[in-house]
Short mmCIF file of C-alpha atoms and ligand atoms in Angstrom, two decimals:
data_model
loop_
_atom_site.label_atom_id
_atom_site.label_comp_id
_atom_site.label_asym_id
_atom_site.label_seq_id
_atom_site.Cartn_x
_atom_site.Cartn_y
_atom_site.Cartn_z
CA MET A 23 -0.12 0.09 -0.03
CA ALA A 24 0.94 3.77 -0.12
CA THR A 25 3.16 4.72 2.45
CA GLN A 26 2.02 8.59 2.13
CA GLN A 27 -1.45 10.31 1.68
CA ILE A 28 -1.30 12.79 -1.29
CA GLU A 29 -3.34 15.84 -2.16
CA LEU A 30 -3.96 16.73 -5.60
CA TYR A 31 -5.46 19.72 -7.17
CA ASN A 32 -8.24 18.24 -9.20
CA THR A 33 -9.35 20.58 -12.75
CA LEU A 34 -12.79 19.45 -12.58
CA THR A 35 -13.82 20.10 -8.88
CA ARG A 36 -11.50 23.13 -8.71
CA LYS A 37 -10.10 22.02 -5.41
CA LYS A 38 -7.14 19.93 -4.32
CA GLU A 39 -8.18 16.48 -2.89
CA LYS A 40 -7.03 14.01 -1.09
CA PHE A 41 -5.88 11.29 -3.47
CA SER A 42 -7.75 7.62 -3.52
CA PRO A 43 -7.34 5.45 -6.67
CA LEU A 44 -10.30 3.52 -7.81
CA ASN A 45 -8.34 -0.09 -7.16
CA PRO A 46 -5.45 0.55 -4.94
CA PRO A 47 -2.17 0.14 -5.06
CA PHE A 48 -2.85 0.30 -8.94
CA VAL A 49 -3.03 3.74 -10.78
CA GLY A 50 -4.14 4.58 -14.25
CA MET A 51 -2.70 7.80 -15.77
CA TYR A 52 -3.19 8.95 -19.20
CA VAL A 53 -1.35 12.12 -20.57
CA CYS A 54 -2.20 13.72 -23.54
CA GLY A 55 1.22 12.91 -26.10
CA PRO A 56 2.80 15.43 -28.61
CA THR A 57 1.57 15.48 -32.24
CA VAL A 58 4.62 14.17 -33.75
CA TYR A 59 4.43 16.95 -37.19
CA ASP A 60 7.39 19.17 -35.52
CA ASP A 61 10.09 19.76 -32.67
CA VAL A 62 8.78 19.00 -29.82
CA HIS A 63 8.17 22.56 -27.94
CA LEU A 64 9.54 23.23 -24.29
CA GLY A 65 5.59 23.73 -23.47
CA ASN A 66 5.12 20.11 -23.96
CA CYS A 67 8.42 19.15 -22.37
CA ARG A 68 7.64 20.64 -19.39
CA THR A 69 4.21 18.82 -19.40
CA PHE A 70 6.07 15.78 -19.85
CA ILE A 71 8.50 16.41 -17.21
CA SER A 72 5.86 17.33 -14.71
CA PHE A 73 3.74 14.32 -15.15
CA ASP A 74 7.22 11.77 -15.19
CA LEU A 75 7.65 13.39 -12.02
CA ILE A 76 4.12 12.88 -10.45
CA CYS A 77 4.42 9.08 -11.76
CA ARG A 78 7.75 8.55 -9.97
CA TYR A 79 6.75 9.82 -6.92
CA LEU A 80 3.44 8.17 -7.09
CA VAL A 81 5.78 4.73 -7.44
CA HIS A 82 8.23 5.98 -4.33
CA VAL A 83 5.47 6.07 -2.41
CA GLY A 84 4.36 2.45 -3.07
CA TYR A 85 1.51 2.84 -6.07
CA LYS A 86 1.96 0.26 -8.95
CA VAL A 87 1.39 3.22 -12.18
CA ARG A 88 0.06 2.17 -15.59
CA TYR A 89 1.28 5.65 -17.56
CA VAL A 90 0.13 5.92 -20.80
CA ARG A 91 1.01 8.61 -22.89
CA ASN A 92 -0.02 8.82 -26.57
CA ILE A 93 1.64 9.94 -30.14
CA THR A 94 -0.94 11.63 -32.24
CA ASP A 95 0.61 10.70 -35.55
CA ALA A 96 -2.78 11.29 -37.47
CA GLY A 97 -5.87 13.33 -37.42
CA HIS A 98 -4.51 16.36 -36.13
CA LEU A 99 -5.96 19.31 -38.25
CA GLU A 100 -4.38 23.00 -37.41
CA GLY A 101 -7.30 24.05 -35.09
CA ASP A 102 -8.44 22.65 -32.41
CA ARG A 103 -12.07 22.45 -33.51
CA ASP A 104 -11.40 20.54 -36.84
CA GLU A 105 -10.55 23.27 -39.23
CA GLY A 106 -7.44 23.97 -41.77
CA GLY A 107 -5.38 21.52 -42.88
CA ASP A 108 -3.91 18.14 -42.07
CA LYS A 109 -0.65 19.14 -39.91
CA PHE A 110 1.18 15.66 -41.00
CA ALA A 111 0.07 16.25 -44.85
CA LYS A 112 0.94 20.14 -44.84
CA LYS A 113 4.38 19.48 -43.51
CA ALA A 114 5.05 16.37 -45.58
CA LYS A 115 4.41 18.38 -48.46
CA LEU A 116 6.96 21.30 -47.03
CA GLU A 117 9.66 18.75 -46.73
CA GLN A 118 8.70 16.60 -49.75
CA VAL A 119 8.55 13.48 -47.70
CA GLU A 120 5.49 10.69 -47.31
CA PRO A 121 3.46 11.71 -44.17
CA MET A 122 4.73 8.89 -42.34
CA GLU A 123 8.43 9.81 -42.96
CA ILE A 124 7.52 13.03 -40.83
CA VAL A 125 6.11 11.08 -38.09
CA GLN A 126 9.05 8.82 -37.84
CA LYS A 127 11.36 11.55 -37.85
CA TYR A 128 9.51 13.59 -34.96
CA THR A 129 9.01 10.65 -32.76
CA VAL A 130 12.40 9.78 -32.95
CA GLY A 131 13.68 13.40 -31.98
CA PHE A 132 10.92 13.29 -28.89
CA ARG A 133 11.93 10.62 -27.42
CA GLU A 134 15.97 11.53 -27.82
CA VAL A 135 14.85 15.10 -26.28
CA MET A 136 12.78 12.98 -23.45
CA ARG A 137 15.87 11.02 -22.74
CA MET A 138 17.90 13.98 -22.38
CA PHE A 139 15.78 15.17 -19.57
CA ASN A 140 15.67 11.54 -18.16
CA THR A 141 12.30 11.09 -18.10
CA LYS A 142 11.06 7.18 -17.74
CA ALA A 143 9.06 5.87 -20.92
CA PRO A 144 5.61 5.78 -20.35
CA SER A 145 4.23 1.96 -19.62
CA ILE A 146 2.01 2.19 -22.75
CA GLU A 147 2.80 4.46 -26.00
CA PRO A 148 -0.14 3.96 -28.36
CA THR A 149 -0.14 5.88 -31.53
CA ALA A 150 -3.60 6.87 -33.17
CA THR A 151 -2.83 4.96 -36.41
CA GLY A 152 -2.49 1.76 -34.28
CA HIS A 153 -6.02 2.34 -33.25
CA ILE A 154 -8.06 3.12 -36.21
CA CYS A 155 -10.52 0.07 -35.50
CA GLU A 156 -11.08 1.46 -31.97
CA GLN A 157 -11.99 4.51 -32.90
CA ILE A 158 -14.33 3.48 -35.30
CA GLU A 159 -15.99 1.42 -33.19
CA MET A 160 -16.36 4.03 -30.37
CA THR A 161 -17.54 6.55 -33.08
CA LYS A 162 -20.69 3.45 -33.88
CA GLN A 163 -21.26 3.43 -30.01
CA ILE A 164 -21.76 7.29 -29.97
CA MET A 165 -23.78 7.48 -33.29
CA ASP A 166 -25.88 4.45 -31.53
CA ALA A 167 -26.53 6.35 -28.38
CA GLY A 168 -27.90 9.14 -30.95
CA LEU A 169 -25.32 11.72 -29.99
CA ALA A 170 -23.59 11.73 -33.37
CA TYR A 171 -24.92 11.92 -37.02
CA GLU A 172 -23.16 11.81 -40.50
CA SER A 173 -23.13 14.23 -42.96
CA ASN A 174 -21.37 13.87 -46.18
CA GLY A 175 -19.14 11.09 -45.14
CA THR A 176 -18.04 12.96 -41.77
CA VAL A 177 -19.37 12.22 -38.48
CA TYR A 178 -19.83 14.73 -36.24
CA PHE A 179 -20.62 14.81 -32.25
CA ASN A 180 -23.79 16.98 -31.68
CA VAL A 181 -22.95 18.77 -28.71
CA GLU A 182 -26.30 20.59 -28.08
CA LYS A 183 -28.20 17.02 -28.16
CA TYR A 184 -25.48 16.13 -25.67
CA SER A 185 -25.83 19.14 -23.35
CA GLN A 186 -29.76 18.11 -23.07
CA LYS A 187 -28.73 15.68 -19.95
CA ASN A 188 -25.06 16.49 -19.86
CA ASN A 189 -22.70 19.34 -18.75
CA TYR A 190 -20.72 20.13 -21.71
CA GLY A 191 -18.73 22.68 -20.39
CA ILE A 192 -17.82 20.94 -16.92
CA LEU A 193 -14.78 20.89 -17.22
CA SER A 194 -13.94 24.44 -17.86
CA ASN A 195 -16.67 25.29 -15.54
CA ARG A 196 -18.31 27.37 -18.79
CA LYS A 197 -21.94 27.33 -19.35
CA LEU A 198 -22.94 26.05 -23.03
CA GLU A 199 -24.40 29.77 -24.10
CA GLU A 200 -20.95 31.17 -23.13
CA LEU A 201 -19.20 28.53 -25.18
CA LEU A 202 -21.75 29.31 -28.43
CA GLU A 203 -20.89 32.86 -27.78
CA GLY A 204 -17.34 32.37 -27.95
CA THR A 205 -17.57 29.99 -31.35
CA ARG A 206 -17.55 31.78 -34.60
CA GLU A 207 -19.30 30.33 -37.39
CA LEU A 208 -16.53 28.81 -39.71
CA GLU A 209 -16.03 28.67 -43.46
CA GLY A 210 -16.40 25.31 -44.67
CA GLN A 211 -18.22 23.82 -41.83
CA GLY A 212 -21.62 23.91 -43.39
CA ASP A 213 -21.99 20.04 -42.61
CA LYS A 214 -21.89 20.58 -38.99
CA LYS A 215 -25.53 21.03 -37.60
CA GLY A 216 -23.90 22.93 -34.47
CA ARG A 217 -21.24 25.62 -34.27
CA LEU A 218 -19.98 23.67 -31.24
CA ASP A 219 -20.32 20.19 -32.92
CA PHE A 220 -16.70 18.90 -33.30
CA ALA A 221 -15.66 15.64 -35.91
CA LEU A 222 -15.04 12.06 -34.71
CA TRP A 223 -14.44 11.14 -38.21
CA ILE A 224 -13.42 13.11 -40.96
CA LYS A 225 -14.06 12.39 -44.77
CA ALA A 226 -10.71 12.54 -46.66
CA LYS A 227 -10.09 14.31 -49.87
CA PRO A 228 -8.94 12.55 -52.99
CA GLU A 229 -5.41 13.54 -52.36
CA HIS A 230 -5.03 12.49 -48.64
CA ILE A 231 -2.98 9.50 -48.14
CA MET A 232 -3.47 8.84 -44.41
CA ARG A 233 -6.98 6.94 -44.68
CA TRP A 234 -8.63 4.44 -43.89
CA PRO A 235 -12.15 3.00 -44.70
CA SER A 236 -14.94 3.34 -42.35
CA PRO A 237 -18.54 2.48 -42.69
CA TRP A 238 -18.86 6.17 -43.83
CA GLY A 239 -16.53 5.98 -46.40
CA TRP A 240 -12.49 6.96 -46.96
CA GLY A 241 -11.65 9.04 -44.27
CA PHE A 242 -9.28 9.58 -40.91
CA PRO A 243 -10.41 9.90 -36.95
CA GLY A 244 -10.76 13.29 -35.52
CA TRP A 245 -7.78 14.15 -32.78
CA HIS A 246 -9.75 13.97 -29.80
CA ILE A 247 -11.30 10.39 -30.44
CA GLU A 248 -7.95 9.35 -29.84
CA CYS A 249 -7.61 9.61 -26.62
CA SER A 250 -10.91 8.56 -25.35
CA ALA A 251 -10.45 5.51 -27.62
CA MET A 252 -7.07 4.96 -26.28
CA SER A 253 -7.52 5.97 -22.37
CA THR A 254 -10.46 3.67 -22.07
CA LYS A 255 -8.83 0.21 -24.04
CA TYR A 256 -5.75 0.51 -21.83
CA LEU A 257 -7.37 2.13 -18.74
CA GLY A 258 -11.13 1.31 -18.63
CA ALA A 259 -13.91 3.02 -19.10
CA THR A 260 -13.27 4.92 -15.56
CA PHE A 261 -9.95 5.61 -14.63
CA ASP A 262 -7.70 7.81 -12.01
CA ILE A 263 -5.73 10.45 -13.28
CA HIS A 264 -5.99 12.51 -16.87
CA GLY A 265 -3.07 15.09 -17.54
CA GLY A 266 -2.11 17.34 -20.06
CA GLY A 267 -0.98 21.23 -20.85
CA MET A 268 -4.11 23.72 -19.94
CA ASP A 269 -4.43 24.80 -22.99
CA LEU A 270 -6.11 21.37 -23.69
CA ILE A 271 -9.13 21.93 -20.99
CA ALA A 272 -11.28 24.22 -23.04
CA THR A 273 -11.32 21.64 -26.09
CA HIS A 274 -9.67 18.80 -26.30
CA HIS A 275 -10.30 17.58 -22.88
CA THR A 276 -13.76 18.74 -23.00
CA ASN A 277 -14.59 16.47 -25.83
CA GLU A 278 -13.10 13.55 -24.65
CA ILE A 279 -14.93 13.90 -21.67
CA ALA A 280 -18.05 13.98 -23.69
CA GLN A 281 -17.02 11.46 -25.93
CA SER A 282 -16.39 8.77 -23.02
CA GLN A 283 -19.47 9.74 -21.14
CA ALA A 284 -21.85 9.46 -24.52
CA CYS A 285 -20.40 5.86 -24.47
CA SER A 286 -20.37 4.75 -20.87
CA GLN A 287 -22.89 7.06 -19.23
CA GLY A 288 -20.27 7.98 -16.47
CA GLU A 289 -17.40 9.76 -15.71
CA PRO A 290 -14.51 8.83 -17.40
CA VAL A 291 -11.56 10.46 -15.61
CA LYS A 292 -11.66 11.08 -11.12
CA TYR A 293 -8.99 13.37 -11.58
CA TRP A 294 -8.05 15.83 -13.69
CA MET A 295 -4.26 17.58 -13.99
CA HIS A 296 -3.04 20.46 -15.67
CA THR A 297 0.30 22.02 -16.11
CA ASN A 298 0.80 25.90 -17.00
CA MET A 299 2.23 27.62 -19.65
CA LEU A 300 5.69 28.69 -20.33
CA THR A 301 7.00 32.77 -20.92
CA VAL A 302 10.33 33.97 -21.85
CA ASN A 303 11.18 37.23 -20.00
CA GLY A 304 7.45 37.73 -19.01
CA VAL A 305 6.10 36.83 -22.73
CA ARG A 306 4.32 33.81 -23.35
CA MET A 307 6.09 31.63 -25.17
CA SER A 308 5.01 30.88 -29.01
CA LYS A 309 6.58 30.64 -32.10
CA SER A 310 4.90 33.79 -33.28
CA ALA A 311 6.31 35.86 -30.91
CA GLY A 312 9.51 34.92 -31.85
CA ASN A 313 10.48 33.40 -28.24
CA GLY A 314 9.92 30.03 -28.85
CA PHE A 315 13.10 28.57 -28.67
CA LEU A 316 13.53 24.51 -28.99
CA PRO A 317 14.62 21.98 -26.25
CA LEU A 318 18.13 21.42 -28.68
CA GLU A 319 18.34 25.51 -29.09
CA LEU A 320 18.30 25.90 -25.21
CA PHE A 321 21.12 23.11 -24.99
CA THR A 322 23.36 24.59 -27.48
CA GLY A 323 22.30 28.04 -26.67
CA ASN A 324 21.97 28.83 -30.39
CA HIS A 325 19.08 31.17 -30.46
CA LYS A 326 19.20 34.85 -30.15
CA LEU A 327 17.57 35.11 -26.71
CA LEU A 328 19.81 33.44 -25.22
CA ASP A 329 23.00 34.07 -23.71
CA LYS A 330 24.86 30.39 -24.10
CA GLY A 331 23.81 26.96 -24.30
CA TYR A 332 22.35 25.04 -20.83
CA ALA A 333 22.43 21.06 -19.99
CA PRO A 334 19.33 19.38 -20.03
CA MET A 335 19.90 18.49 -16.21
CA ALA A 336 20.34 22.25 -15.42
CA VAL A 337 17.12 22.92 -17.62
CA LYS A 338 15.36 20.20 -15.54
CA PHE A 339 16.22 21.68 -12.18
CA PHE A 340 15.14 25.32 -13.27
CA MET A 341 11.53 23.28 -14.63
CA LEU A 342 11.28 21.82 -11.08
CA GLN A 343 12.03 25.30 -9.47
CA THR A 344 8.49 26.13 -10.44
CA HIS A 345 5.02 24.19 -9.33
CA TYR A 346 3.38 22.31 -12.20
CA ARG A 347 0.37 24.84 -11.94
CA SER A 348 2.26 28.10 -12.31
CA THR A 349 3.37 29.85 -15.14
CA LEU A 350 7.30 29.02 -15.57
CA ASP A 351 9.35 32.21 -16.79
CA PHE A 352 12.78 31.58 -18.55
CA SER A 353 15.35 34.00 -18.64
CA ASN A 354 19.18 33.81 -18.99
CA GLU A 355 19.53 35.13 -15.22
CA ALA A 356 17.21 32.25 -13.87
CA LEU A 357 18.75 29.83 -15.85
CA GLN A 358 22.22 30.59 -14.95
CA ALA A 359 21.38 30.91 -11.24
CA SER A 360 19.24 27.30 -11.59
CA GLU A 361 22.81 26.01 -13.06
CA LYS A 362 24.64 27.06 -9.95
CA GLY A 363 21.99 25.58 -7.41
CA PHE A 364 22.07 22.38 -9.27
CA GLU A 365 25.52 22.34 -9.38
CA ARG A 366 25.82 22.89 -5.55
CA LEU A 367 23.18 20.36 -4.68
CA MET A 368 24.95 17.73 -6.98
CA ASN A 369 28.20 18.92 -5.11
CA ALA A 370 26.60 18.20 -1.56
CA VAL A 371 25.23 14.38 -3.01
CA ASN A 372 29.04 13.66 -3.42
CA THR A 373 30.02 15.31 -0.05
CA LEU A 374 27.25 13.20 1.54
CA GLU A 375 29.59 10.18 0.81
CA LYS A 376 32.05 11.04 2.40
CA LEU A 377 30.98 12.29 5.82
CA LYS A 378 31.91 10.65 9.29
CA PRO A 379 29.37 9.88 11.48
CA SER A 380 29.58 11.13 14.82
CA GLU A 381 27.93 10.11 18.43
CA LYS A 382 24.35 11.91 17.77
CA SER A 383 23.04 14.57 15.55
CA SER A 384 23.38 18.20 15.57
CA SER A 385 20.24 18.90 13.43
CA ASP A 386 16.59 17.18 13.32
CA ILE A 387 16.88 14.81 10.12
CA LYS A 388 14.00 12.92 10.44
CA ALA A 389 11.89 16.02 10.89
CA LEU A 390 13.42 17.40 7.67
CA CYS A 391 12.97 14.10 5.56
CA ALA A 392 9.24 14.26 6.83
CA LYS A 393 8.92 18.04 5.26
CA CYS A 394 10.30 16.45 2.18
CA TYR A 395 7.28 14.13 2.10
CA ASP A 396 4.96 16.99 2.78
CA ALA A 397 5.99 19.03 0.06
CA MET A 398 5.26 16.35 -2.49
CA ASN A 399 2.03 15.14 -0.68
CA ASP A 400 1.04 18.64 -1.31
CA ASP A 401 -0.04 18.41 -4.72
CA PHE A 402 3.74 17.62 -5.95
CA ASN A 403 5.10 20.64 -4.77
CA SER A 404 8.72 20.07 -6.05
CA PRO A 405 9.84 23.80 -5.27
CA ILE A 406 9.43 23.31 -1.86
CA LEU A 407 10.94 20.15 -1.70
CA LEU A 408 13.81 21.69 -3.39
CA ALA A 409 14.12 24.34 -0.37
CA HIS A 410 14.10 21.49 2.15
CA LEU A 411 17.01 19.45 0.08
CA PHE A 412 19.02 22.68 0.07
CA GLU A 413 18.20 22.72 3.89
CA GLY A 414 19.88 19.36 3.93
CA VAL A 415 22.70 21.05 1.43
CA LYS A 416 23.65 23.33 4.19
CA ILE A 417 23.63 20.67 6.75
CA ILE A 418 25.95 18.44 4.65
CA ASN A 419 28.44 21.08 3.95
CA SER A 420 28.45 22.28 7.83
CA ILE A 421 29.19 18.92 8.79
CA ASN A 422 31.93 18.15 5.99
CA ASP A 423 33.10 21.77 7.59
CA GLY A 424 33.08 20.15 11.28
CA LYS A 425 30.46 22.64 12.45
CA GLU A 426 27.62 20.00 12.72
CA MET A 427 27.37 16.40 13.58
CA ILE A 428 25.09 13.75 12.44
CA SER A 429 25.01 9.62 13.97
CA LYS A 430 25.29 6.78 12.02
CA GLU A 431 21.70 6.27 11.69
CA ASP A 432 20.75 9.92 10.34
CA LEU A 433 23.44 9.57 7.98
CA GLU A 434 22.01 6.98 6.18
CA LEU A 435 18.57 8.55 6.73
CA LEU A 436 19.91 11.48 5.10
CA LYS A 437 21.45 9.35 2.31
CA ASN A 438 18.21 7.60 1.65
CA ASN A 439 16.41 10.70 1.35
CA PHE A 440 18.53 12.74 -0.62
CA HIS A 441 18.86 9.80 -3.38
CA GLY A 442 15.34 8.94 -3.48
CA PHE A 443 14.19 12.62 -3.94
CA ILE A 444 17.41 13.71 -6.06
CA PHE A 445 17.68 10.76 -8.40
CA ASP A 446 14.17 8.68 -8.01
CA VAL A 447 11.48 11.49 -7.65
CA LEU A 448 12.96 14.33 -9.26
CA GLY A 449 14.79 12.28 -12.21
CA LEU A 450 18.07 14.50 -12.02
CA LYS A 451 21.58 12.90 -12.78
CA GLU A 452 24.76 14.03 -12.46
CA GLU A 453 25.68 15.83 -15.23
CA LYS A 454 28.33 18.83 -16.34
CA THR A 455 26.15 21.76 -16.36
CA THR A 456 28.81 24.01 -18.03
CA SER A 457 31.34 22.25 -20.11
CA ASN A 458 34.44 24.96 -20.84
CA ASN A 459 34.67 23.38 -24.15
CA ASP A 460 31.22 24.71 -25.21
CA GLU A 461 32.29 28.16 -23.94
CA LEU A 462 35.54 27.85 -25.82
CA VAL A 463 33.57 27.09 -29.09
CA ASN A 464 30.95 29.93 -28.68
CA ASN A 465 33.44 32.51 -28.16
CA LEU A 466 35.65 30.97 -31.35
CA MET A 467 32.55 30.69 -33.36
CA ALA A 468 31.74 34.52 -32.58
CA LEU A 469 35.11 35.13 -33.40
CA ILE A 470 34.77 33.44 -36.72
CA LEU A 471 31.21 34.89 -37.87
CA GLU A 472 32.96 38.62 -37.19
CA ILE A 473 35.72 37.90 -39.10
CA ARG A 474 33.42 36.65 -41.88
CA ASN A 475 30.84 40.01 -41.38
CA GLU A 476 33.88 42.23 -41.80
CA ALA A 477 35.00 40.40 -44.72
CA LYS A 478 31.67 40.69 -46.30
CA ALA A 479 30.80 44.31 -45.57
CA LYS A 480 34.41 44.68 -47.64
CA LYS A 481 33.12 42.47 -50.41
CA ASP A 482 36.31 40.20 -49.52
CA PHE A 483 34.23 37.22 -50.73
CA SER A 484 36.92 34.74 -51.24
CA THR A 485 37.59 35.06 -47.50
CA SER A 486 33.89 35.06 -46.31
CA ASP A 487 33.45 31.88 -48.46
CA LYS A 488 36.28 29.96 -47.32
CA LEU A 489 35.34 30.60 -44.14
CA ARG A 490 32.23 28.95 -44.65
CA ASP A 491 33.50 26.03 -46.49
CA SER A 492 36.04 25.27 -44.04
CA LEU A 493 33.54 25.32 -41.27
CA ALA A 494 31.49 23.33 -43.50
CA LYS A 495 34.19 20.54 -43.78
CA THR A 496 34.09 20.74 -39.92
CA LYS A 497 30.44 19.98 -40.13
CA ILE A 498 29.36 23.17 -38.94
CA SER A 499 26.63 24.90 -41.27
CA ILE A 500 26.16 28.97 -41.22
CA LYS A 501 22.60 30.31 -41.78
CA ASP A 502 22.09 33.68 -42.62
CA THR A 503 18.84 35.22 -41.17
CA LYS A 504 16.89 38.02 -40.70
CA GLU A 505 18.22 38.40 -37.15
CA GLY A 506 22.03 37.64 -38.04
CA VAL A 507 24.14 34.81 -38.58
CA THR A 508 23.58 31.60 -36.87
CA TRP A 509 25.34 28.49 -37.27
CA VAL A 510 24.69 24.70 -35.85
CA LYS A 511 26.70 21.70 -35.66
CA GLU A 512 25.21 18.62 -37.44
CA LYS A 513 25.50 15.12 -35.99
ZN1 ZN B 622 -5.66 13.73 -25.82
#
């Protein structure tokens, strides 16, 4: 049985609740995974790092967790309400490859970034394309319940009819009328009966490659149905935790509840958990704002907003210093402070191994360990946990300096506590945070690019071309962009 009583914030009830799983010690947890049509962005990474932390802590206190995180590899249109083109088809056309090549490329890239962040793989990672039958079956069930209709080969969920007996806006705490007011009439959506209706199955145009046969003709599943179908398949009609970024509450998760409820007549999820968004220097991170750097850009420092690169563990440590329900603000100063903090923590872990026990302890180690658990029991509060671990760092350094003492029994306890929380729960690992080498390379590259710029300004193209070609030989490519010159080292 679990050794701790956890309280967590439930988006559905808008309050903290005592966590009590349906079938302890088992916990079923579903998290909406990435749509693999592009490089994973940092907001997604934060969500997955947060649920990795949650999963790790549940396991740490004795739960047996089945963690399902899907890969969306079909059916995701540009707009959350099924408007615009297919994200995969569009990217495939742009890169002149098959849509499944896009899926493969960005799935591999996503897993690599997750590995660099030292997150554990989920128990099951199902794909939308691998569960077309289940999605068709679920769509049929919703039609049988009279809550969906076919129109020209596309099947829509009838939100207004569903709302006669159910509360459609239950998760976002909004009334149907408010939601209707907030939705505009969209062009090319003439087949829908109601403005809030969303597609369960979408008719494929003749040129669409990723399509499957269905009772309604050739098509592909809508984005929302995949999560309902796959969570039901692997976790049952009702399960414990469903998570994702808070941007999914209003549409995707709202629709998931409606779909599952239409089939099973019961609430599909006991606890809904959502992570907050990212900002950069106080401005919301987004591609359009030009401040959306990617994980690899953050690791290499190759972005105009970054002073330098930061090791994945320093970035993870930085993220864990903010609670998952608060906005997380990136700045060079904050990242550099985290880098130092992470190094101090890791140095203390090493010092801990060298400490010699005394007759008795001068600090209350048991109380310190209990406070670490209290922090995590309070809605997985990692910043408070880290604050307590840094109290431990002070004690460790004082003992090492001969200013404090620790008993043999307390030393064992402190070691277990530190290792358990730092490595098993927070999922950190030792890693060089600043490599002198990286700094040297960055400085040299800045110098080379400056010489090349000067040569170009003087129309000395033989020098500028020579620099570019020589760099290309060492697999460094230079790109001239609107913001200036950037460089990348190919792998
Ligand atoms: Zn989902």
